[in-house]
Coordinates of C-alpha atoms and ligand atoms in Angstrom, one line a residue:
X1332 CA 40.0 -3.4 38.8
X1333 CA 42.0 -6.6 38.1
X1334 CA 42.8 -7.5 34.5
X1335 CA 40.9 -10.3 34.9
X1336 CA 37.6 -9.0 35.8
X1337 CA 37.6 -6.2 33.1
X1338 CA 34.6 -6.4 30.4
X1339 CA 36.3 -7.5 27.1
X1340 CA 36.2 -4.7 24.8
X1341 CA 32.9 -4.1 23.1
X1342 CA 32.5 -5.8 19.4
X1343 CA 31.0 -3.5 16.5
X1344 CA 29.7 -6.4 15.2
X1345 CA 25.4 -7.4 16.0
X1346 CA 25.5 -10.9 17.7
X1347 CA 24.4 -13.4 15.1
X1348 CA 21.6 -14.2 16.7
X1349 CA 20.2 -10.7 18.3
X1350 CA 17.5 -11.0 20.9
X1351 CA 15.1 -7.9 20.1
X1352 CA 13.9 -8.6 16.7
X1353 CA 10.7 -6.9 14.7
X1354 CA 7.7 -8.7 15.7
X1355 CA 6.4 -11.7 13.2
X1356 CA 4.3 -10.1 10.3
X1357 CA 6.3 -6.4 10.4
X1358 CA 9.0 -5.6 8.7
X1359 CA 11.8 -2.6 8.1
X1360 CA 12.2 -0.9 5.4
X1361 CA 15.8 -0.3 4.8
X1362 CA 17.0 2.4 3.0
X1363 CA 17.9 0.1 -0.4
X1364 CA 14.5 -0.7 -0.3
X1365 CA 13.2 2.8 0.9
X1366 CA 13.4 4.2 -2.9
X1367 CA 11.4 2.4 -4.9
X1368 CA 8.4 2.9 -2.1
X1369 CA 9.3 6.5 -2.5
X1370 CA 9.0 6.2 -6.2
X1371 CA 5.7 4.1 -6.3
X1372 CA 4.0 7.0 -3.5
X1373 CA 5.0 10.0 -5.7
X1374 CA 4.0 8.2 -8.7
X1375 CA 0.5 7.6 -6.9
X1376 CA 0.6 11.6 -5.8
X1377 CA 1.2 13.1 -8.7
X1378 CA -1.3 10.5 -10.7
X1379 CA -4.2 10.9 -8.0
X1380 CA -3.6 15.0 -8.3
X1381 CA -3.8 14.9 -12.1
X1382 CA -7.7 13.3 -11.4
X1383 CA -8.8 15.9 -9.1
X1384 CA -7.9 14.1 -5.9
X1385 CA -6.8 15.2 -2.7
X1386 CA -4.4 13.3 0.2
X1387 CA -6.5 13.0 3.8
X1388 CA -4.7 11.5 7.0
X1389 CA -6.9 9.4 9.1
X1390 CA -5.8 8.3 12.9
X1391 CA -4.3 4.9 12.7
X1392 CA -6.3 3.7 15.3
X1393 CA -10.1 4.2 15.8
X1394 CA -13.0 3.2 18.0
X1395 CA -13.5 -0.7 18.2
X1396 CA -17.3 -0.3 16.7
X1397 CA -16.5 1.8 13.6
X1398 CA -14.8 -1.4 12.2
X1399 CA -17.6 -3.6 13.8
X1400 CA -20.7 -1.5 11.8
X1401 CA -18.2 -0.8 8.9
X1402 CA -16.7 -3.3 7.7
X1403 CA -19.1 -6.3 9.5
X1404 CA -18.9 -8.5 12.2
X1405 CA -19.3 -11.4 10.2
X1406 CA -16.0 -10.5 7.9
X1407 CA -12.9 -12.6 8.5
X1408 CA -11.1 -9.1 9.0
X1409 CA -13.6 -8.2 12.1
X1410 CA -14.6 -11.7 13.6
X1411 CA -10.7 -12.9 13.8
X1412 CA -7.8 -10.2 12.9
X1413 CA -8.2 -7.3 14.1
X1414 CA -5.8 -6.1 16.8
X1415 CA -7.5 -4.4 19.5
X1416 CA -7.9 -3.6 22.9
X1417 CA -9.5 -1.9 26.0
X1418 CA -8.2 1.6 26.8
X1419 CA -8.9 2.4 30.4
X1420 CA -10.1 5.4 31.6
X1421 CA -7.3 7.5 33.2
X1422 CA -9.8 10.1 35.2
X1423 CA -13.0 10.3 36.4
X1424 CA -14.1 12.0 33.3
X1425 CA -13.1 9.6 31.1
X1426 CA -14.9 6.2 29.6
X1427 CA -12.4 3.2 29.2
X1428 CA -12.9 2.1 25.2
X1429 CA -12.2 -0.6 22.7
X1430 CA -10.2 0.3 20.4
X1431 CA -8.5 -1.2 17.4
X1432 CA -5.8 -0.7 15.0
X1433 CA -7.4 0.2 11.5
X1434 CA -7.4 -3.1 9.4
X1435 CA -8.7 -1.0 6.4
X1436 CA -9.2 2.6 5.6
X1437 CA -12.3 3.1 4.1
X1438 CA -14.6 3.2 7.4
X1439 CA -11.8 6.0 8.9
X1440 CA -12.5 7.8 5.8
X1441 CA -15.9 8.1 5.6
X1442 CA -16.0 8.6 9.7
X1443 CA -13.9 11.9 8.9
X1444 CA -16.6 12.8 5.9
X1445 CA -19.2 12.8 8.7
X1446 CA -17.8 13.8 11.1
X1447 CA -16.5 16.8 9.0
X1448 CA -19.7 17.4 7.3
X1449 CA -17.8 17.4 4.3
X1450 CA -21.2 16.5 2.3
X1451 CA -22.8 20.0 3.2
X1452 CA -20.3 21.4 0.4
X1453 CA -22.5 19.8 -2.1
X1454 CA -19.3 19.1 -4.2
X1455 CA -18.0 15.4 -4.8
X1456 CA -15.4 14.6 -2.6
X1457 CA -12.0 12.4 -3.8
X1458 CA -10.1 11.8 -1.2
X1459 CA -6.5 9.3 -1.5
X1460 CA -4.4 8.0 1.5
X1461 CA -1.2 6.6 1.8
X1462 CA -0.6 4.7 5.2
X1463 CA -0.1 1.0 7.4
X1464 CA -2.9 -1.6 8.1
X1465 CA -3.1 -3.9 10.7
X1466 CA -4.6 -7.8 10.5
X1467 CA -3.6 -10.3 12.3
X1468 CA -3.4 -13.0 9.4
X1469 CA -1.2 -15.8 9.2
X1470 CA 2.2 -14.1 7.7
X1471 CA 3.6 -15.1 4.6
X1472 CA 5.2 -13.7 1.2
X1473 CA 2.9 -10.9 0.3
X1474 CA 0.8 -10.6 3.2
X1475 CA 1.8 -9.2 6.6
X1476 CA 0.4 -8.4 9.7
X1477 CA 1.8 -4.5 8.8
X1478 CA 1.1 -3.6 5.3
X1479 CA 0.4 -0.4 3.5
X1480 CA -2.2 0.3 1.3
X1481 CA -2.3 2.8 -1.4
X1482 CA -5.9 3.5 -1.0
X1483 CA -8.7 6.2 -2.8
X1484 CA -12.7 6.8 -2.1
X1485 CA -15.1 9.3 -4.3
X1486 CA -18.0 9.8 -2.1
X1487 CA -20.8 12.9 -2.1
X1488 CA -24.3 13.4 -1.5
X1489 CA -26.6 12.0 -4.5
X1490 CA -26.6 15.5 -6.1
X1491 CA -23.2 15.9 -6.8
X1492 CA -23.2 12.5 -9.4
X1493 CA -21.5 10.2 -6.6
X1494 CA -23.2 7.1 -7.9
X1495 CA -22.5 8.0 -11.6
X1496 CA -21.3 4.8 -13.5
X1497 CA -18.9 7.4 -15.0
X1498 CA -17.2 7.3 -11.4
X1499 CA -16.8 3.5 -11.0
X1500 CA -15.5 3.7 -14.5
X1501 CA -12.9 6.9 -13.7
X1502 CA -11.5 4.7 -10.9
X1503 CA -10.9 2.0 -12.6
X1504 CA -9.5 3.7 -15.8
X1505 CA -7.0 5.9 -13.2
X1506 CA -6.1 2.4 -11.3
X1507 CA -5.2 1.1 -15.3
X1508 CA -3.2 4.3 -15.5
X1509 CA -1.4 4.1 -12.7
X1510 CA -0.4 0.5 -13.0
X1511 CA 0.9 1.2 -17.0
X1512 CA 2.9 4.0 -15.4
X1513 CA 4.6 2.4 -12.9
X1514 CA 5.7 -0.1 -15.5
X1515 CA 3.7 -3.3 -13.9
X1516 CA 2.9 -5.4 -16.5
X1517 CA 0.7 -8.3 -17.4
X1518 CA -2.2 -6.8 -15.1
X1519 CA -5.5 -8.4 -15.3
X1520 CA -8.9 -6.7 -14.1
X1521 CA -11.4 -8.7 -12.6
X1522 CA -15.0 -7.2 -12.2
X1523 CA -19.0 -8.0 -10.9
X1524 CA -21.8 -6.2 -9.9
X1525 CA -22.8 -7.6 -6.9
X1526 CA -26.3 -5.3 -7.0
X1527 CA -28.2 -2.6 -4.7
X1528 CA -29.0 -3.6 -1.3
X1529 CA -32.5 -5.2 -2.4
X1530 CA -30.5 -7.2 -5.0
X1531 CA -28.3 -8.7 -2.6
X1532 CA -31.2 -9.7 -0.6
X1533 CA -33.6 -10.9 -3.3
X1534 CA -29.7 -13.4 -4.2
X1535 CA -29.0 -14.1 -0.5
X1536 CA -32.3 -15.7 -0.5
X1537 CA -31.6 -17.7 -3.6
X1538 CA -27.9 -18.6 -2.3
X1539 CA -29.6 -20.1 0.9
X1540 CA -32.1 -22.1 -0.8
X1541 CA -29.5 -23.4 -3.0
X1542 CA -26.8 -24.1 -0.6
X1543 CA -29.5 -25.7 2.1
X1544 CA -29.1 -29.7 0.6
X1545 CA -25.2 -29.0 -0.4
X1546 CA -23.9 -27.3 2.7
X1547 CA -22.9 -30.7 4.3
X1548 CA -20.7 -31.6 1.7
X1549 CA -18.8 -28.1 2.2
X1550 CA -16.1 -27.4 4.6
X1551 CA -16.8 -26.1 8.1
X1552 CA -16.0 -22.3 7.0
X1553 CA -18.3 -22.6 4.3
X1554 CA -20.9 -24.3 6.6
X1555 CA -21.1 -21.5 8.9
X1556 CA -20.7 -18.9 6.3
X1557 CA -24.1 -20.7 4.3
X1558 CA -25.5 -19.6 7.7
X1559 CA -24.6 -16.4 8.5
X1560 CA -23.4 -14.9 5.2
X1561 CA -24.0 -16.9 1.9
X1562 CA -22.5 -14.4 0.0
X1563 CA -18.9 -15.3 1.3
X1564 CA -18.9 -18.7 0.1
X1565 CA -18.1 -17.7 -3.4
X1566 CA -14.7 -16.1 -2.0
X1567 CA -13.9 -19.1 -0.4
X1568 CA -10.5 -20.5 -1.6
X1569 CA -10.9 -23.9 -0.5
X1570 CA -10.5 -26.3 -3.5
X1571 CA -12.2 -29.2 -2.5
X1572 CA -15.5 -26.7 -2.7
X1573 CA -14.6 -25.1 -5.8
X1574 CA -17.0 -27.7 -8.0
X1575 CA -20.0 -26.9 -5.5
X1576 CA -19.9 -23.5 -5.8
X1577 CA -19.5 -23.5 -9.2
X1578 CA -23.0 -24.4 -9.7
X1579 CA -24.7 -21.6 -7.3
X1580 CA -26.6 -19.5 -8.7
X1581 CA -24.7 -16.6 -10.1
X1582 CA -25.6 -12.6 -9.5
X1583 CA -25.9 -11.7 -12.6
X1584 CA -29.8 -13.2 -13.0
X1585 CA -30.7 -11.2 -9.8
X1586 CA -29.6 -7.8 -10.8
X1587 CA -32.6 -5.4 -10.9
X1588 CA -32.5 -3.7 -14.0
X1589 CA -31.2 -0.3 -12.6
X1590 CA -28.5 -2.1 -11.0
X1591 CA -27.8 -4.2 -15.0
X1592 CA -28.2 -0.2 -16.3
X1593 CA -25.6 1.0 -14.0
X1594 CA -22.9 -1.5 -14.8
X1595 CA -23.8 -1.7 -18.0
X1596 CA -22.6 1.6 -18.2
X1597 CA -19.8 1.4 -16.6
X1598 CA -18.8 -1.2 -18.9
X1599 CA -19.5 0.8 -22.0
X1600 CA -17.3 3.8 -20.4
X1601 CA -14.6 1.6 -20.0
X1602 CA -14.8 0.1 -23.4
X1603 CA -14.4 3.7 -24.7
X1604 CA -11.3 4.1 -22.5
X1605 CA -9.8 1.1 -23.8
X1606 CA -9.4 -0.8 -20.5
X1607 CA -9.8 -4.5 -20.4
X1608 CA -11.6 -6.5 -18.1
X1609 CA -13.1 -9.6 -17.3
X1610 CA -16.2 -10.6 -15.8
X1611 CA -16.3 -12.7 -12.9
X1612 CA -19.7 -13.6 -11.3
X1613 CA -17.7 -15.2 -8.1
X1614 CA -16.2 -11.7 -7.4
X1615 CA -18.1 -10.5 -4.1
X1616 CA -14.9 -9.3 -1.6
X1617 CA -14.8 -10.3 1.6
X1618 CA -16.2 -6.7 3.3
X1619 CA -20.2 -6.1 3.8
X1620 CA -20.6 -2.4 2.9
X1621 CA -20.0 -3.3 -1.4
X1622 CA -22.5 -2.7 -3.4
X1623 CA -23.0 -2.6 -7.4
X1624 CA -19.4 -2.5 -8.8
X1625 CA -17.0 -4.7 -7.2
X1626 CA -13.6 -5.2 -8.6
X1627 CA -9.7 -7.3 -8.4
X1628 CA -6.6 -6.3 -10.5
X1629 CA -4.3 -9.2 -9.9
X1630 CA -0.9 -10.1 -11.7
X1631 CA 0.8 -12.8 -12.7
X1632 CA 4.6 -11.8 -11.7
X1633 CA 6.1 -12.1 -8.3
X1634 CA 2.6 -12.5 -5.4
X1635 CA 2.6 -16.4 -5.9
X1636 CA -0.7 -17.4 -4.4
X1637 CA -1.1 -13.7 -3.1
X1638 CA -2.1 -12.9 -6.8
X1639 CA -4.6 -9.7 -5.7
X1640 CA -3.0 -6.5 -6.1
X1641 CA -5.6 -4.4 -5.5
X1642 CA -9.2 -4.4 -4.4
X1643 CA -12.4 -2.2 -4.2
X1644 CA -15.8 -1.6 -5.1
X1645 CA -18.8 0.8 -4.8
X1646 CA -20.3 1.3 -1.0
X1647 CA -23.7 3.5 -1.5
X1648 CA -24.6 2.3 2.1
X1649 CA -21.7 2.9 4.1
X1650 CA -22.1 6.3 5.2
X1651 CA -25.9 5.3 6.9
X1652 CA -24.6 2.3 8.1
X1653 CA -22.2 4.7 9.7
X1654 CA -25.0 7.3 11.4
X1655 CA -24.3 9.1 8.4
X1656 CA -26.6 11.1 5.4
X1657 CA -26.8 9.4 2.1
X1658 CA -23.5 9.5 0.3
X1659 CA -22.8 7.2 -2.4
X1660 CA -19.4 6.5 -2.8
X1661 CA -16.5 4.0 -4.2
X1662 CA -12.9 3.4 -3.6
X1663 CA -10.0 0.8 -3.5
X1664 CA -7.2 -0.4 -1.9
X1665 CA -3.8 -1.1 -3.3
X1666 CA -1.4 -3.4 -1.3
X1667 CA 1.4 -1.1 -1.7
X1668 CA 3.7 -4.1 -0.1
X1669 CA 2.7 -6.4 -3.2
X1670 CA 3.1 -3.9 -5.7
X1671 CA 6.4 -3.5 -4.9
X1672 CA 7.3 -7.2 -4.6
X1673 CA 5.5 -7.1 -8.3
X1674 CA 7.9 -4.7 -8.9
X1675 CA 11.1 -5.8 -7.7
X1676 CA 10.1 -9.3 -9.2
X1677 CA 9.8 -7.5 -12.6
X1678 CA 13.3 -5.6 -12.1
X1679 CA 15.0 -9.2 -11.3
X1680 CA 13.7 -11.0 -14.5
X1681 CA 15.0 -8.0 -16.0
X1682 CA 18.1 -8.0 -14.7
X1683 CA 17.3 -3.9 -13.7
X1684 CA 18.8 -2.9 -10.1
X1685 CA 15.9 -0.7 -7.6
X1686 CA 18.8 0.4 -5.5
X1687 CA 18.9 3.9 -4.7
X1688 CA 21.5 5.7 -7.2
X1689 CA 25.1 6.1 -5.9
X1690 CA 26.0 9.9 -4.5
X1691 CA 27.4 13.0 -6.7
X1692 CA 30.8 12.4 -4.9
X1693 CA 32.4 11.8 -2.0
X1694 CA 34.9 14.7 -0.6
X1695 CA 38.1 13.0 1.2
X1696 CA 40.0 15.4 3.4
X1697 CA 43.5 14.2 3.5
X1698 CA 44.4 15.2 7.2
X1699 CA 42.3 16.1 9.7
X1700 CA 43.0 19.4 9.6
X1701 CA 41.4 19.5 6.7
X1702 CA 38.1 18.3 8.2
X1703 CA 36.3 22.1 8.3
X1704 CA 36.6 23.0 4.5
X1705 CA 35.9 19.6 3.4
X1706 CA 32.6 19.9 5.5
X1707 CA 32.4 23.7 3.9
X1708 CA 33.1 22.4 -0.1
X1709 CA 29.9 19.4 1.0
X1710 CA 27.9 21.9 2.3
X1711 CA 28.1 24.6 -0.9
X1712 CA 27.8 21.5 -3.3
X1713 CA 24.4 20.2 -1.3
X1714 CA 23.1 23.8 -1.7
X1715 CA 23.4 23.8 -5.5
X1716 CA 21.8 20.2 -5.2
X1717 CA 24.2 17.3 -5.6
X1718 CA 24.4 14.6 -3.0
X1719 CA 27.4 14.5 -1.1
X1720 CA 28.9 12.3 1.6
X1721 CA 32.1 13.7 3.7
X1722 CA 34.6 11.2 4.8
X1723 CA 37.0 11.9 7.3
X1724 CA 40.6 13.2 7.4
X1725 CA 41.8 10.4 10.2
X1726 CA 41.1 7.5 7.3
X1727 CA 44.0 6.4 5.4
X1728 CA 43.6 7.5 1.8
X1729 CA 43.2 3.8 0.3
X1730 CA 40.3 3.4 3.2
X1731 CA 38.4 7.1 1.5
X1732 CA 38.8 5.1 -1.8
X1733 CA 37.3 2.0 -1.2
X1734 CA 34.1 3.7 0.6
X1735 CA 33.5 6.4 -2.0
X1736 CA 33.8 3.7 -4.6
X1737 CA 31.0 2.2 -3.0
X1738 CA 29.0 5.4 -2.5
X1739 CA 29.6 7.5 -5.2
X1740 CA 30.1 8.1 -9.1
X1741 CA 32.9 10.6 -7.8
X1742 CA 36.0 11.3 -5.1
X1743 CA 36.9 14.8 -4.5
X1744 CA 40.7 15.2 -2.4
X1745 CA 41.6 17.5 0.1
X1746 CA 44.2 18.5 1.0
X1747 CA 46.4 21.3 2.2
X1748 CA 47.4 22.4 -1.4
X1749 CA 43.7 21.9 -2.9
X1750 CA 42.5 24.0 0.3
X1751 CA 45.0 27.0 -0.8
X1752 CA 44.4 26.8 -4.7
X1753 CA 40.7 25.9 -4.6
X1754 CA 42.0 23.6 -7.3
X1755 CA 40.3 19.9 -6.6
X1756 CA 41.4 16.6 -7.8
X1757 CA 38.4 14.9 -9.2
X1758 CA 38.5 11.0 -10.0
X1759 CA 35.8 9.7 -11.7
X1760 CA 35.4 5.9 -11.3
X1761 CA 33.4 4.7 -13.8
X1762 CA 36.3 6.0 -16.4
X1763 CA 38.8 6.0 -13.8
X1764 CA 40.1 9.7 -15.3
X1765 CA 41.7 12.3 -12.8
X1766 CA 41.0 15.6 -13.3
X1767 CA 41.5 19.0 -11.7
X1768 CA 38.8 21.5 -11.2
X1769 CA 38.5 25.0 -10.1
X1770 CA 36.1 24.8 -7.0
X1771 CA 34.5 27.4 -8.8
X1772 CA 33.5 24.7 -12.0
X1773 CA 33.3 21.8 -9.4
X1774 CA 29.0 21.3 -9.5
X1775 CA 28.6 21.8 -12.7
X1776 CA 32.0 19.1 -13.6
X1777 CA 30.4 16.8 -11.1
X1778 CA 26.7 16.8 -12.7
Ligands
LIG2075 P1 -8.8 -5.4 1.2 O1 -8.7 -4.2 2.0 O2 -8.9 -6.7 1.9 O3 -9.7 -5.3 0.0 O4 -7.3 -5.5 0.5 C1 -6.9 -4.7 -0.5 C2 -5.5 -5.1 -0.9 O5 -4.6 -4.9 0.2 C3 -5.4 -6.5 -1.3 O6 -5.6 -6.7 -2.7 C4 -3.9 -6.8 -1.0 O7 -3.1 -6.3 -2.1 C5 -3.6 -5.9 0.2 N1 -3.6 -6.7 1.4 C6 -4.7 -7.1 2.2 N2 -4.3 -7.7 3.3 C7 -3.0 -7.8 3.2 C8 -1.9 -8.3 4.1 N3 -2.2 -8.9 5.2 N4 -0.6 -8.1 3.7 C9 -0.3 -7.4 2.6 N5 -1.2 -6.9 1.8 C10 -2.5 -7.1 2.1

């Protein structure tokens, strides 16, 4: 090969512009952001645990129809953003199926109770999950295409008190909880009752008539929705409708008086708890299975216009509409992608860093030679449970210094006489101090 025509030598540095990138509405996580997720999910663990409830794993994707008779055709989430597609059949044997990412958990969850039989224990179940949710929505701060939701249903057969009030009012006192613990402040708790089944209808009704000589002053959205679902008008967002649907007539007055009883009480439990709320009659979330108790905790820090943090609501129908027995039920979702921006939005006005703390210390074998017992002295100093990092006996000494300054609270040398002694020079750079320590005293000098 001519010196001409040999490649030029390979650059560790990624092209500016690099060709493969993540696909528009994912993202990475990268391990300086990796800690605080880690932190919010064993928060939400060890909270969930302390309330009786236990972690299940649902597939992440599921048959096309369980989302089409779960969640409703007529949502925005099933009629335009679900990502889906037709699985052929690979033998003879097999059917080809639709199937579709899960945009939410809630139908996966109570599948697995059915499928599972999980009511036949008679016991209330309280399941939590922790996992990625797929929409295809238009992507911007706060709301992806890939999110993860922090998400928890209670759901039983009637005898085991699944449609208590006391259970819409335990969620919502545990969501309070959780958000006071993990330090979000300024949260805000939006709730309605948007009634039993019969309600709804009895409203639906009243929402039609009422909407029949305005419609045609409404947006096209709204105009199909007075159609097809009246009930989704009051989530719309679009301003120039906001006076209109002001004056429709509000859920509230169409409550039977079971369903006024029920929220009542859950009212009254929270009250006793302490946790504030606020009524909002416009609160009816954009999925079909809510009934009764429907709630938003939103915050004013860090989402912008993506203000909700967290939605959910009571779903006594689901399980039927499912091919299901009765089972009462209610849950939520937490967008575990804006609670962290709340977060992180909170640190920066605070001037408080989420970065991952630095190592224990950094060992720096002075030659190569040294490279065995250095990886030896990391491996007995992981055991008794510091973090370590190992540089490498080939780096000048300056070079070991300038990467464990930015790694670690300590450097450890090693060399040849440090190898003989078991005597370690320690320097410690927030005080700059040089010490040395008997390997023997080393994890207990470096914690
Ligand atoms: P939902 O399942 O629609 O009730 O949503 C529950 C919560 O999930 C919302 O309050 C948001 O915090 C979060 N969420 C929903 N859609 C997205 C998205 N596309 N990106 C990020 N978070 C989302």
């Amino acid at each position: 090969m001519t010196e001409s025509t040999s490649p030029a030598p390979k650059s560790n540095k990624t092209p500016a512009r690099p060709t493969l990138k993540a696909v528009r509405g994912t993202r990475d996580l990268l391990p300086d952001q990796t800690p605080l997720w880690n932190h919010v999910e064993s928060t939400a663990r060890a909270l969930f645990a302390r309330y009786g409830f236990g972690e299940i794993r649902t597939p992440i994707f599921e048959s096309t129809e369980l989302f089409a008779r779960g969640v409703g055709e007529e949502t925005d989430i099933v009629s335009k953003e679900m990502f889906t597609w037709e699985d052929r059949a690979r033998a003879a044997s097999e059917k080809a199926q639709s199937l579709t990412l899960r945009p939410e958990s809630t139908a996966g969850v109570v599948r697995a109770y059915i499928e599972h039989q999980l009511g036949n224990t008679g016991n209330l179940q309280k399941l939590y999950y922790i996992g990625p949710q797929f929409r295809r929505e238009r992507p911007q701060r706060g709301r992806y295409r890939q999110f993860w939701q922090i998400g928890a249903e209670v759901i039983g057969p009637q005898s085991s008190g699944s449609e208590s009030p006391l259970r819409d009012a335990e969620i919502l006192e545990m969501l309070a909880s959780l958000l006071t613990e993990l330090g979000i402040r300024d949260w805000r708790l939006e709730l309605n009752s948007v009634g039993s089944a019969e309600d709804r209808v009895r409203y639906n009704a009243a929402l039609r008539e009422a909407l029949a000589p305005i419609k045609h002053q409404m947006c096209e959205d709204n105009q199909r929705r007075a159609e097809t679902n009246p009930l989704r008008v009051l989530d719309s967002k679009d301003e120039a409708d906001q006076a209109l649907i002001n004056t429709l007539p509000k859920i509230a007055d169409y409550l039977s008086p079971e369903s006024k009883a029920h929220f009542d009480q859950v009212l009254a439990a929270l009250d006793a708890c302490g946790v504030p709320y606020h009524l909002n009659p416009r609160l009816v979330r954009g999925l079909d299975y809510y009934t009764r108790t429907t709630f938003e905790f939103t915050v004013t820090t860090g989402l912008g216009t993506q203000n909700a943090l967290l939605g959910g609501g009571r779903y006594d129908g689901l399980s039927e509409m499912l091919g299901g027995p009765r089972a009462p039920g209610i849950g939520f979702a937490i967008g575990e992608d804006r609670l962290i921006l709340t977060l992180q939005a909170q640190a920066e006005a605070d001037n408080i860093s989420t970065a991952a703390p630095k190592l224990d210390a950094y060992i720096a074998p002075l030659t190569p030679a040294q490279n065995p017992a250095a990886l030896s002295l990391a491996r007995e100093l992981r055991a008794a449970g510091l973090t370590v990092e190992v540089g490498d006996g080939t780096f000048k000494l300056r070079k070991s210094f300038d990467i464990a300054d930015t790694l670690a609270r300590h450097i450890i040398l090693l060399g040849e006489d440090e190898a003989a002694t078991n005597i370690l020079t320690v320097k410690t750079f927030a005080s700059g101090e040089q010490t040395k320590v008997p390997r023997a005293k080393l994890a207990g000098a470096l914690r």
